[in-house]
PDB file of C-alpha atoms in Angstrom:
ATOM      1  CA  MET A  22     179.279  62.931 206.399  1.00  0.00           C
ATOM      2  CA  HIS A  23     179.478  66.795 205.966  1.00  0.00           C
ATOM      3  CA  ILE A  24     180.473  67.672 202.330  1.00  0.00           C
ATOM      4  CA  LEU A  25     181.538  71.248 200.517  1.00  0.00           C
ATOM      5  CA  LEU A  26     181.173  71.652 197.741  1.00  0.00           C
ATOM      6  CA  LEU A  27     182.924  74.932 195.197  1.00  0.00           C
ATOM      7  CA  THR A  28     181.827  75.007 191.680  1.00  0.00           C
ATOM      8  CA  HIS A  29     181.566  78.674 190.059  1.00  0.00           C
ATOM      9  CA  TYR A  30     178.233  77.666 188.109  1.00  0.00           C
ATOM     10  CA  TYR A  31     175.069  75.831 190.127  1.00  0.00           C
ATOM     11  CA  PRO A  32     171.278  75.951 189.552  1.00  0.00           C
ATOM     12  CA  PRO A  33     169.555  78.123 187.664  1.00  0.00           C
ATOM     13  CA  GLU A  34     172.450  78.084 185.647  1.00  0.00           C
ATOM     14  CA  VAL A  35     172.058  75.236 183.143  1.00  0.00           C
ATOM     15  CA  ASN A  36     175.990  74.146 182.324  1.00  0.00           C
ATOM     16  CA  ALA A  37     177.924  70.939 182.677  1.00  0.00           C
ATOM     17  CA  PRO A  38     179.615  71.856 185.650  1.00  0.00           C
ATOM     18  CA  ALA A  39     176.196  73.424 187.179  1.00  0.00           C
ATOM     19  CA  ILE A  40     173.738  70.248 186.397  1.00  0.00           C
ATOM     20  CA  ARG A  41     176.894  67.675 187.066  1.00  0.00           C
ATOM     21  CA  SER A  42     177.528  69.365 190.614  1.00  0.00           C
ATOM     22  CA  ALA A  43     173.638  69.781 191.604  1.00  0.00           C
ATOM     23  CA  ASP A  44     172.806  66.464 190.628  1.00  0.00           C
ATOM     24  CA  HIS A  45     175.955  64.912 192.877  1.00  0.00           C
ATOM     25  CA  ALA A  46     174.547  67.060 195.432  1.00  0.00           C
ATOM     26  CA  ARG A  47     170.662  66.155 195.728  1.00  0.00           C
ATOM     27  CA  ARG A  48     171.930  62.321 195.241  1.00  0.00           C
ATOM     28  CA  TRP A  49     174.528  62.884 198.359  1.00  0.00           C
ATOM     29  CA  VAL A  50     171.883  64.816 200.231  1.00  0.00           C
ATOM     30  CA  ALA A  51     168.835  61.655 199.510  1.00  0.00           C
ATOM     31  CA  ARG A  52     171.798  59.193 201.397  1.00  0.00           C
ATOM     32  CA  GLY A  53     171.690  61.648 204.378  1.00  0.00           C
ATOM     33  CA  HIS A  54     175.070  63.754 203.932  1.00  0.00           C
ATOM     34  CA  ARG A  55     175.411  67.368 204.321  1.00  0.00           C
ATOM     35  CA  VAL A  56     176.360  69.084 201.482  1.00  0.00           C
ATOM     36  CA  THR A  57     177.088  72.833 201.393  1.00  0.00           C
ATOM     37  CA  VAL A  58     177.890  74.627 197.964  1.00  0.00           C
ATOM     38  CA  VAL A  59     180.052  77.779 197.962  1.00  0.00           C
ATOM     39  CA  THR A  60     178.837  79.320 194.351  1.00  0.00           C
ATOM     40  CA  SER A  61     178.680  82.285 192.879  1.00  0.00           C
ATOM     41  CA  ALA A  62     175.508  84.470 191.497  1.00  0.00           C
ATOM     42  CA  PRO A  63     173.508  83.254 188.802  1.00  0.00           C
ATOM     43  CA  ASN A  64     174.984  84.882 185.651  1.00  0.00           C
ATOM     44  CA  HIS A  65     176.153  82.589 183.338  1.00  0.00           C
ATOM     45  CA  PRO A  66     176.744  82.594 179.892  1.00  0.00           C
ATOM     46  CA  ARG A  67     175.858  86.205 179.295  1.00  0.00           C
ATOM     47  CA  GLY A  68     177.465  87.846 182.822  1.00  0.00           C
ATOM     48  CA  LYS A  69     173.986  89.082 183.736  1.00  0.00           C
ATOM     49  CA  ILE A  70     172.375  88.070 187.019  1.00  0.00           C
ATOM     50  CA  TYR A  71     169.116  86.114 186.960  1.00  0.00           C
ATOM     51  CA  PRO A  72     166.056  87.468 188.206  1.00  0.00           C
ATOM     52  CA  GLY A  73     165.095  87.239 191.382  1.00  0.00           C
ATOM     53  CA  TYR A  74     169.004  87.058 192.117  1.00  0.00           C
ATOM     54  CA  ALA A  75     172.138  89.606 193.453  1.00  0.00           C
ATOM     55  CA  ASN A  76     175.792  90.040 193.590  1.00  0.00           C
ATOM     56  CA  ARG A  77     175.870  90.202 197.031  1.00  0.00           C
ATOM     57  CA  PRO A  78     178.945  89.786 198.969  1.00  0.00           C
ATOM     58  CA  PHE A  79     177.374  86.746 200.679  1.00  0.00           C
ATOM     59  CA  SER A  80     174.559  85.288 200.832  1.00  0.00           C
ATOM     60  CA  ARG A  81     172.833  81.698 202.080  1.00  0.00           C
ATOM     61  CA  ALA A  82     169.772  79.417 200.798  1.00  0.00           C
ATOM     62  CA  THR A  83     168.675  76.208 201.980  1.00  0.00           C
ATOM     63  CA  VAL A  84     167.893  74.356 197.778  1.00  0.00           C
ATOM     64  CA  ASP A  85     166.685  70.742 197.669  1.00  0.00           C
ATOM     65  CA  GLY A  86     167.788  69.743 201.039  1.00  0.00           C
ATOM     66  CA  VAL A  87     171.572  71.591 199.879  1.00  0.00           C
ATOM     67  CA  ASP A  88     172.957  74.635 201.586  1.00  0.00           C
ATOM     68  CA  VAL A  89     173.868  77.609 199.206  1.00  0.00           C
ATOM     69  CA  ILE A  90     176.458  80.075 199.639  1.00  0.00           C
ATOM     70  CA  ARG A  91     176.599  82.604 197.101  1.00  0.00           C
ATOM     71  CA  LEU A  92     179.758  84.511 196.996  1.00  0.00           C
ATOM     72  CA  TRP A  93     180.718  88.026 194.940  1.00  0.00           C
ATOM     73  CA  THR A  94     181.858  88.269 191.783  1.00  0.00           C
ATOM     74  CA  TYR A  95     183.362  89.968 189.128  1.00  0.00           C
ATOM     75  CA  LEU A  96     180.244  89.588 186.071  1.00  0.00           C
ATOM     76  CA  ALA A  97     181.807  89.067 182.513  1.00  0.00           C
ATOM     77  CA  ALA A  98     180.125  87.031 179.451  1.00  0.00           C
ATOM     78  CA  ASN A  99     181.176  84.093 178.202  1.00  0.00           C
ATOM     79  CA  GLU A 100     183.632  85.481 175.770  1.00  0.00           C
ATOM     80  CA  GLY A 101     186.685  87.575 175.951  1.00  0.00           C
ATOM     81  CA  THR A 102     189.658  86.166 177.460  1.00  0.00           C
ATOM     82  CA  ILE A 103     190.741  89.344 180.266  1.00  0.00           C
ATOM     83  CA  PRO A 104     187.025  89.836 181.801  1.00  0.00           C
ATOM     84  CA  ARG A 105     186.571  86.137 182.004  1.00  0.00           C
ATOM     85  CA  ILE A 106     189.958  85.461 184.094  1.00  0.00           C
ATOM     86  CA  ALA A 107     189.230  88.174 186.131  1.00  0.00           C
ATOM     87  CA  ASN A 108     185.731  86.473 186.744  1.00  0.00           C
ATOM     88  CA  TYR A 109     187.555  83.611 187.697  1.00  0.00           C
ATOM     89  CA  VAL A 110     190.304  84.771 189.526  1.00  0.00           C
ATOM     90  CA  SER A 111     187.638  86.821 191.312  1.00  0.00           C
ATOM     91  CA  TYR A 112     185.526  83.562 192.338  1.00  0.00           C
ATOM     92  CA  PHE A 113     189.446  82.102 194.206  1.00  0.00           C
ATOM     93  CA  LEU A 114     189.967  85.341 195.641  1.00  0.00           C
ATOM     94  CA  ALA A 115     185.760  85.292 197.032  1.00  0.00           C
ATOM     95  CA  VAL A 116     186.657  82.040 198.349  1.00  0.00           C
ATOM     96  CA  LEU A 117     189.733  83.569 200.231  1.00  0.00           C
ATOM     97  CA  PHE A 118     188.250  86.170 201.720  1.00  0.00           C
ATOM     98  CA  TRP A 119     185.219  84.686 203.736  1.00  0.00           C
ATOM     99  CA  MET A 120     187.045  81.205 204.575  1.00  0.00           C
ATOM    100  CA  TRP A 121     186.362  82.065 207.849  1.00  0.00           C
ATOM    101  CA  ARG A 122     182.680  81.736 207.890  1.00  0.00           C
ATOM    102  CA  LEU A 123     182.486  78.757 205.858  1.00  0.00           C
ATOM    103  CA  PRO A 124     181.352  76.284 207.400  1.00  0.00           C
ATOM    104  CA  ARG A 125     183.887  72.871 209.307  1.00  0.00           C
ATOM    105  CA  ALA A 126     183.254  69.650 207.214  1.00  0.00           C
ATOM    106  CA  ASP A 127     183.996  66.489 206.356  1.00  0.00           C
ATOM    107  CA  VAL A 128     185.268  67.220 202.933  1.00  0.00           C
ATOM    108  CA  VAL A 129     186.212  69.403 200.451  1.00  0.00           C
ATOM    109  CA  LEU A 130     185.204  69.121 197.010  1.00  0.00           C
ATOM    110  CA  SER A 131     186.013  71.240 193.875  1.00  0.00           C
ATOM    111  CA  THR A 132     185.534  71.342 190.609  1.00  0.00           C
ATOM    112  CA  SER A 133     187.887  72.300 187.447  1.00  0.00           C
ATOM    113  CA  PRO A 134     187.235  74.280 185.218  1.00  0.00           C
ATOM    114  CA  GLN A 135     187.413  77.322 185.920  1.00  0.00           C
ATOM    115  CA  PHE A 136     190.962  76.755 187.118  1.00  0.00           C
ATOM    116  CA  PHE A 137     190.757  79.021 190.235  1.00  0.00           C
ATOM    117  CA  CYS A 138     188.034  77.647 191.422  1.00  0.00           C
ATOM    118  CA  GLY A 139     189.323  73.806 191.814  1.00  0.00           C
ATOM    119  CA  MET A 140     192.333  75.746 193.123  1.00  0.00           C
ATOM    120  CA  ALA A 141     190.575  77.156 195.732  1.00  0.00           C
ATOM    121  CA  GLY A 142     189.432  73.661 197.478  1.00  0.00           C
ATOM    122  CA  GLY A 143     192.713  73.824 198.460  1.00  0.00           C
ATOM    123  CA  LEU A 144     192.271  76.523 200.185  1.00  0.00           C
ATOM    124  CA  LEU A 145     190.068  74.900 202.607  1.00  0.00           C
ATOM    125  CA  GLN A 146     192.462  71.251 202.800  1.00  0.00           C
ATOM    126  CA  ARG A 147     192.932  70.555 206.576  1.00  0.00           C
ATOM    127  CA  LYS A 148     194.727  67.537 208.268  1.00  0.00           C
ATOM    128  CA  HIS A 149     191.584  66.367 209.033  1.00  0.00           C
ATOM    129  CA  ARG A 150     189.388  67.393 205.709  1.00  0.00           C
ATOM    130  CA  PRO A 151     191.086  65.985 202.776  1.00  0.00           C
ATOM    131  CA  TRP A 152     190.625  67.616 199.750  1.00  0.00           C
ATOM    132  CA  VAL A 153     188.866  65.574 196.321  1.00  0.00           C
ATOM    133  CA  LEU A 154     189.808  67.418 193.374  1.00  0.00           C
ATOM    134  CA  GLU A 155     187.395  66.901 190.447  1.00  0.00           C
ATOM    135  CA  ILE A 156     188.548  67.417 186.889  1.00  0.00           C
ATOM    136  CA  ARG A 157     186.177  67.820 184.043  1.00  0.00           C
ATOM    137  CA  ASP A 158     189.051  69.624 181.461  1.00  0.00           C
ATOM    138  CA  LEU A 159     192.352  69.715 181.564  1.00  0.00           C
ATOM    139  CA  TRP A 160     193.561  73.628 182.081  1.00  0.00           C
ATOM    140  CA  PRO A 161     195.846  74.816 180.247  1.00  0.00           C
ATOM    141  CA  GLU A 162     195.682  72.389 177.479  1.00  0.00           C
ATOM    142  CA  SER A 163     192.503  72.715 176.642  1.00  0.00           C
ATOM    143  CA  VAL A 164     192.789  76.932 176.894  1.00  0.00           C
ATOM    144  CA  VAL A 165     195.627  76.530 174.404  1.00  0.00           C
ATOM    145  CA  ALA A 166     194.332  73.998 172.458  1.00  0.00           C
ATOM    146  CA  VAL A 167     191.280  75.484 171.365  1.00  0.00           C
ATOM    147  CA  GLY A 168     193.910  79.171 170.889  1.00  0.00           C
ATOM    148  CA  ALA A 169     192.184  81.275 173.755  1.00  0.00           C
ATOM    149  CA  MET A 170     196.106  81.861 174.981  1.00  0.00           C
ATOM    150  CA  LYS A 171     199.546  80.742 172.775  1.00  0.00           C
ATOM    151  CA  PRO A 172     202.131  78.852 175.154  1.00  0.00           C
ATOM    152  CA  GLY A 173     204.669  81.220 177.142  1.00  0.00           C
ATOM    153  CA  ARG A 174     205.199  82.477 180.413  1.00  0.00           C
ATOM    154  CA  ILE A 175     201.400  83.076 181.548  1.00  0.00           C
ATOM    155  CA  ILE A 176     201.009  79.144 180.613  1.00  0.00           C
ATOM    156  CA  ARG A 177     203.699  77.465 181.768  1.00  0.00           C
ATOM    157  CA  LEU A 178     203.427  78.794 185.860  1.00  0.00           C
ATOM    158  CA  ILE A 179     199.398  77.469 185.568  1.00  0.00           C
ATOM    159  CA  GLU A 180     200.975  74.518 184.652  1.00  0.00           C
ATOM    160  CA  LYS A 181     203.509  74.614 187.397  1.00  0.00           C
ATOM    161  CA  ILE A 182     200.585  75.374 189.898  1.00  0.00           C
ATOM    162  CA  GLU A 183     198.101  72.451 188.300  1.00  0.00           C
ATOM    163  CA  ARG A 184     200.784  69.718 189.137  1.00  0.00           C
ATOM    164  CA  ALA A 185     201.297  71.134 192.237  1.00  0.00           C
ATOM    165  CA  ALA A 186     197.446  70.756 192.613  1.00  0.00           C
ATOM    166  CA  TYR A 187     197.582  67.116 191.430  1.00  0.00           C
ATOM    167  CA  ARG A 188     200.164  66.576 193.989  1.00  0.00           C
ATOM    168  CA  ARG A 189     198.641  67.703 197.092  1.00  0.00           C
ATOM    169  CA  ALA A 190     194.997  66.871 196.739  1.00  0.00           C
ATOM    170  CA  ASP A 191     193.845  63.456 198.120  1.00  0.00           C
ATOM    171  CA  LEU A 192     191.583  62.156 195.821  1.00  0.00           C
ATOM    172  CA  VAL A 193     191.466  63.468 192.079  1.00  0.00           C
ATOM    173  CA  VAL A 194     188.328  62.919 190.213  1.00  0.00           C
ATOM    174  CA  SER A 195     188.731  62.400 186.125  1.00  0.00           C
ATOM    175  CA  VAL A 196     185.588  62.718 184.177  1.00  0.00           C
ATOM    176  CA  THR A 197     187.157  60.779 181.458  1.00  0.00           C
ATOM    177  CA  GLU A 198     189.968  57.753 181.025  1.00  0.00           C
ATOM    178  CA  SER A 199     191.483  59.630 178.760  1.00  0.00           C
ATOM    179  CA  PHE A 200     192.615  61.979 181.157  1.00  0.00           C
ATOM    180  CA  LEU A 201     194.512  59.445 183.639  1.00  0.00           C
ATOM    181  CA  ALA A 202     197.385  59.302 181.642  1.00  0.00           C
ATOM    182  CA  HIS A 203     197.596  63.459 182.192  1.00  0.00           C
ATOM    183  CA  ILE A 204     196.840  63.125 185.888  1.00  0.00           C
ATOM    184  CA  ALA A 205     199.011  59.826 187.092  1.00  0.00           C
ATOM    185  CA  PRO A 206     202.442  60.597 186.550  1.00  0.00           C
ATOM    186  CA  HIS A 207     201.679  63.414 189.103  1.00  0.00           C
ATOM    187  CA  ARG A 208     200.119  61.562 191.526  1.00  0.00           C
ATOM    188  CA  ALA A 209     202.951  59.361 192.065  1.00  0.00           C
ATOM    189  CA  GLY A 210     200.653  56.170 192.481  1.00  0.00           C
ATOM    190  CA  ARG A 211     198.408  58.189 195.141  1.00  0.00           C
ATOM    191  CA  PRO A 212     194.238  57.013 194.517  1.00  0.00           C
ATOM    192  CA  ILE A 213     192.188  58.501 191.177  1.00  0.00           C
ATOM    193  CA  ALA A 214     189.215  58.094 189.956  1.00  0.00           C
ATOM    194  CA  VAL A 215     186.534  58.130 187.552  1.00  0.00           C
ATOM    195  CA  VAL A 216     182.991  59.734 188.011  1.00  0.00           C
ATOM    196  CA  ARG A 217     181.727  59.748 184.394  1.00  0.00           C
ATOM    197  CA  ASN A 218     178.864  62.316 182.865  1.00  0.00           C
ATOM    198  CA  GLY A 219     175.461  60.825 183.377  1.00  0.00           C
ATOM    199  CA  VAL A 220     171.600  61.458 183.278  1.00  0.00           C
ATOM    200  CA  THR A 221     169.042  60.874 185.550  1.00  0.00           C
ATOM    201  CA  PRO A 222     166.389  58.787 183.934  1.00  0.00           C
ATOM    202  CA  GLY A 223     163.107  60.645 182.982  1.00  0.00           C
ATOM    203  CA  ALA A 224     164.956  64.037 183.065  1.00  0.00           C
ATOM    204  CA  LEU A 225     164.566  64.717 179.369  1.00  0.00           C
ATOM    205  CA  ASP A 226     161.211  62.829 179.073  1.00  0.00           C
ATOM    206  CA  ALA A 227     159.506  65.513 176.841  1.00  0.00           C
ATOM    207  CA  GLU A 228     154.932  66.798 177.495  1.00  0.00           C
ATOM    208  CA  PRO A 229     152.929  64.976 174.859  1.00  0.00           C
ATOM    209  CA  GLY A 230     152.375  67.172 172.110  1.00  0.00           C
ATOM    210  CA  SER A 231     154.982  69.264 173.331  1.00  0.00           C
ATOM    211  CA  ALA A 232     157.818  68.695 170.279  1.00  0.00           C
ATOM    212  CA  GLU A 233     155.139  68.933 167.262  1.00  0.00           C
ATOM    213  CA  ALA A 234     154.310  72.781 169.832  1.00  0.00           C
ATOM    214  CA  PHE A 235     157.924  72.912 169.361  1.00  0.00           C
ATOM    215  CA  LYS A 236     158.591  72.390 166.075  1.00  0.00           C
ATOM    216  CA  ALA A 237     155.353  74.201 165.000  1.00  0.00           C
ATOM    217  CA  ALA A 238     156.550  77.330 166.839  1.00  0.00           C
ATOM    218  CA  HIS A 239     160.050  77.272 164.659  1.00  0.00           C
ATOM    219  CA  GLY A 240     159.104  76.429 161.324  1.00  0.00           C
ATOM    220  CA  LEU A 241     159.905  73.162 161.404  1.00  0.00           C
ATOM    221  CA  THR A 242     156.746  70.882 161.218  1.00  0.00           C
ATOM    222  CA  GLY A 243     157.300  67.696 159.020  1.00  0.00           C
ATOM    223  CA  LYS A 244     161.245  68.219 158.711  1.00  0.00           C
ATOM    224  CA  PHE A 245     163.752  65.851 160.198  1.00  0.00           C
ATOM    225  CA  VAL A 246     165.744  68.092 163.270  1.00  0.00           C
ATOM    226  CA  ALA A 247     169.370  66.844 163.398  1.00  0.00           C
ATOM    227  CA  ALA A 248     169.859  69.720 166.561  1.00  0.00           C
ATOM    228  CA  TYR A 249     172.617  70.547 168.736  1.00  0.00           C
ATOM    229  CA  ILE A 250     172.092  71.876 172.303  1.00  0.00           C
ATOM    230  CA  GLY A 251     175.016  73.201 174.410  1.00  0.00           C
ATOM    231  CA  THR A 252     177.814  75.538 174.713  1.00  0.00           C
ATOM    232  CA  HIS A 253     178.237  77.440 171.505  1.00  0.00           C
ATOM    233  CA  GLY A 254     182.176  78.132 172.441  1.00  0.00           C
ATOM    234  CA  MET A 255     185.547  77.808 170.359  1.00  0.00           C
ATOM    235  CA  ALA A 256     185.805  74.583 171.660  1.00  0.00           C
ATOM    236  CA  HIS A 257     182.651  72.672 169.885  1.00  0.00           C
ATOM    237  CA  GLY A 258     183.499  73.200 166.308  1.00  0.00           C
ATOM    238  CA  LEU A 259     180.217  73.918 165.373  1.00  0.00           C
ATOM    239  CA  ASP A 260     181.212  75.743 161.270  1.00  0.00           C
ATOM    240  CA  SER A 261     180.906  71.850 161.103  1.00  0.00           C
ATOM    241  CA  ALA A 262     177.059  72.121 160.884  1.00  0.00           C
ATOM    242  CA  LEU A 263     177.018  75.634 158.964  1.00  0.00           C
ATOM    243  CA  ASP A 264     178.981  73.378 156.230  1.00  0.00           C
ATOM    244  CA  ALA A 265     176.633  70.953 156.545  1.00  0.00           C
ATOM    245  CA  ALA A 266     173.498  72.592 156.412  1.00  0.00           C
ATOM    246  CA  GLU A 267     175.118  74.481 153.282  1.00  0.00           C
ATOM    247  CA  ARG A 268     175.759  70.780 151.719  1.00  0.00           C
ATOM    248  CA  LEU A 269     172.032  70.332 152.750  1.00  0.00           C
ATOM    249  CA  ARG A 270     170.372  73.169 150.296  1.00  0.00           C
ATOM    250  CA  THR A 271     168.420  71.168 148.576  1.00  0.00           C
ATOM    251  CA  ARG A 272     166.787  69.166 151.029  1.00  0.00           C
ATOM    252  CA  PRO A 273     163.931  70.999 152.838  1.00  0.00           C
ATOM    253  CA  ASP A 274     162.746  68.653 154.451  1.00  0.00           C
ATOM    254  CA  ILE A 275     165.785  68.518 156.590  1.00  0.00           C
ATOM    255  CA  ALA A 276     166.476  71.275 159.132  1.00  0.00           C
ATOM    256  CA  ILE A 277     169.936  71.220 161.160  1.00  0.00           C
ATOM    257  CA  VAL A 278     169.006  72.972 165.053  1.00  0.00           C
ATOM    258  CA  LEU A 279     171.782  75.321 167.007  1.00  0.00           C
ATOM    259  CA  ILE A 280     170.004  75.897 171.048  1.00  0.00           C
ATOM    260  CA  GLY A 281     172.782  77.700 173.445  1.00  0.00           C
ATOM    261  CA  GLU A 282     174.994  80.868 174.238  1.00  0.00           C
ATOM    262  CA  GLY A 283     178.918  80.896 174.330  1.00  0.00           C
ATOM    263  CA  ALA A 284     181.137  83.398 173.153  1.00  0.00           C
ATOM    264  CA  GLN A 285     180.958  81.969 169.588  1.00  0.00           C
ATOM    265  CA  LYS A 286     176.991  82.594 169.046  1.00  0.00           C
ATOM    266  CA  ALA A 287     177.420  85.933 167.862  1.00  0.00           C
ATOM    267  CA  ARG A 288     179.817  85.245 164.876  1.00  0.00           C
ATOM    268  CA  LEU A 289     178.190  81.839 164.097  1.00  0.00           C
ATOM    269  CA  ARG A 290     174.602  84.018 163.729  1.00  0.00           C
ATOM    270  CA  ALA A 291     176.445  86.659 161.366  1.00  0.00           C
ATOM    271  CA  ALA A 292     178.146  83.576 159.217  1.00  0.00           C
ATOM    272  CA  ALA A 293     174.761  81.400 158.782  1.00  0.00           C
ATOM    273  CA  ALA A 294     173.127  84.868 157.871  1.00  0.00           C
ATOM    274  CA  ALA A 295     176.104  85.486 155.129  1.00  0.00           C
ATOM    275  CA  ARG A 296     175.646  82.002 154.171  1.00  0.00           C
ATOM    276  CA  GLY A 297     171.795  82.546 153.171  1.00  0.00           C
ATOM    277  CA  LEU A 298     171.716  78.998 155.529  1.00  0.00           C
ATOM    278  CA  THR A 299     167.786  79.789 155.765  1.00  0.00           C
ATOM    279  CA  ASN A 300     168.218  75.414 156.734  1.00  0.00           C
ATOM    280  CA  LEU A 301     169.471  76.402 159.860  1.00  0.00           C
ATOM    281  CA  VAL A 302     167.519  77.920 163.024  1.00  0.00           C
ATOM    282  CA  MET A 303     169.522  78.831 166.011  1.00  0.00           C
ATOM    283  CA  ILE A 304     167.781  79.229 168.910  1.00  0.00           C
ATOM    284  CA  ASP A 305     168.827  81.763 172.601  1.00  0.00           C
TER     285      ASP A 305
END
């Protein structure tokens, strides 16, 4: 079977959708399927192209047995509502522009968020090429919940598009059981599957001595370390880590480490400095 996978993010980017999509693609290839990924030039989260790549109109390469097609998109850092929306919409328009050149496939799978990447799968739906829509976060509900956008005309329009996509997709895949109550009313009994996030055993095994070297490099030797590794965004509530560090000022044997990037990183770093949190370490 030939699977056409639309994802806004893909390795060498290391965020959740990139890792999940790449793991699925490699496993499908290992099972004898052909996989073509349609993505953008790697630039997340800073909006800067990774070394060795270029933001070309259309480029193609084979990675781990996966045919990877990268399309030009408007580059934007993972911060600021308008630039990020422009980045998202440009992916949708790039798929629309280049859809004539994308290979024929047996099934097209698009993953959301971002929202417009998920909707792009509908452009490629055919009678004999079903569309699978993967929902890893609820848009626009999550955008409103974190305060990135306020309820209004634009949100209502996106909600209408969202509901239409739920009705039209041949299969909806949710990453969690909790989304089913939101999706099911718009599916009229049509199939919904749940495919949770997981981990490849052994993928996180550390090299001997690497933990000690890491601790030494960041002044953490001999300390109990509580770490958060991931996006520093509006939805992640990382001010609680700063509050915890402040309450633990008198415990020099405990340190809190935040590793990652995101729209809130600069603000969190400034807040930690203003509060004099020497027991909190922030690493890019």
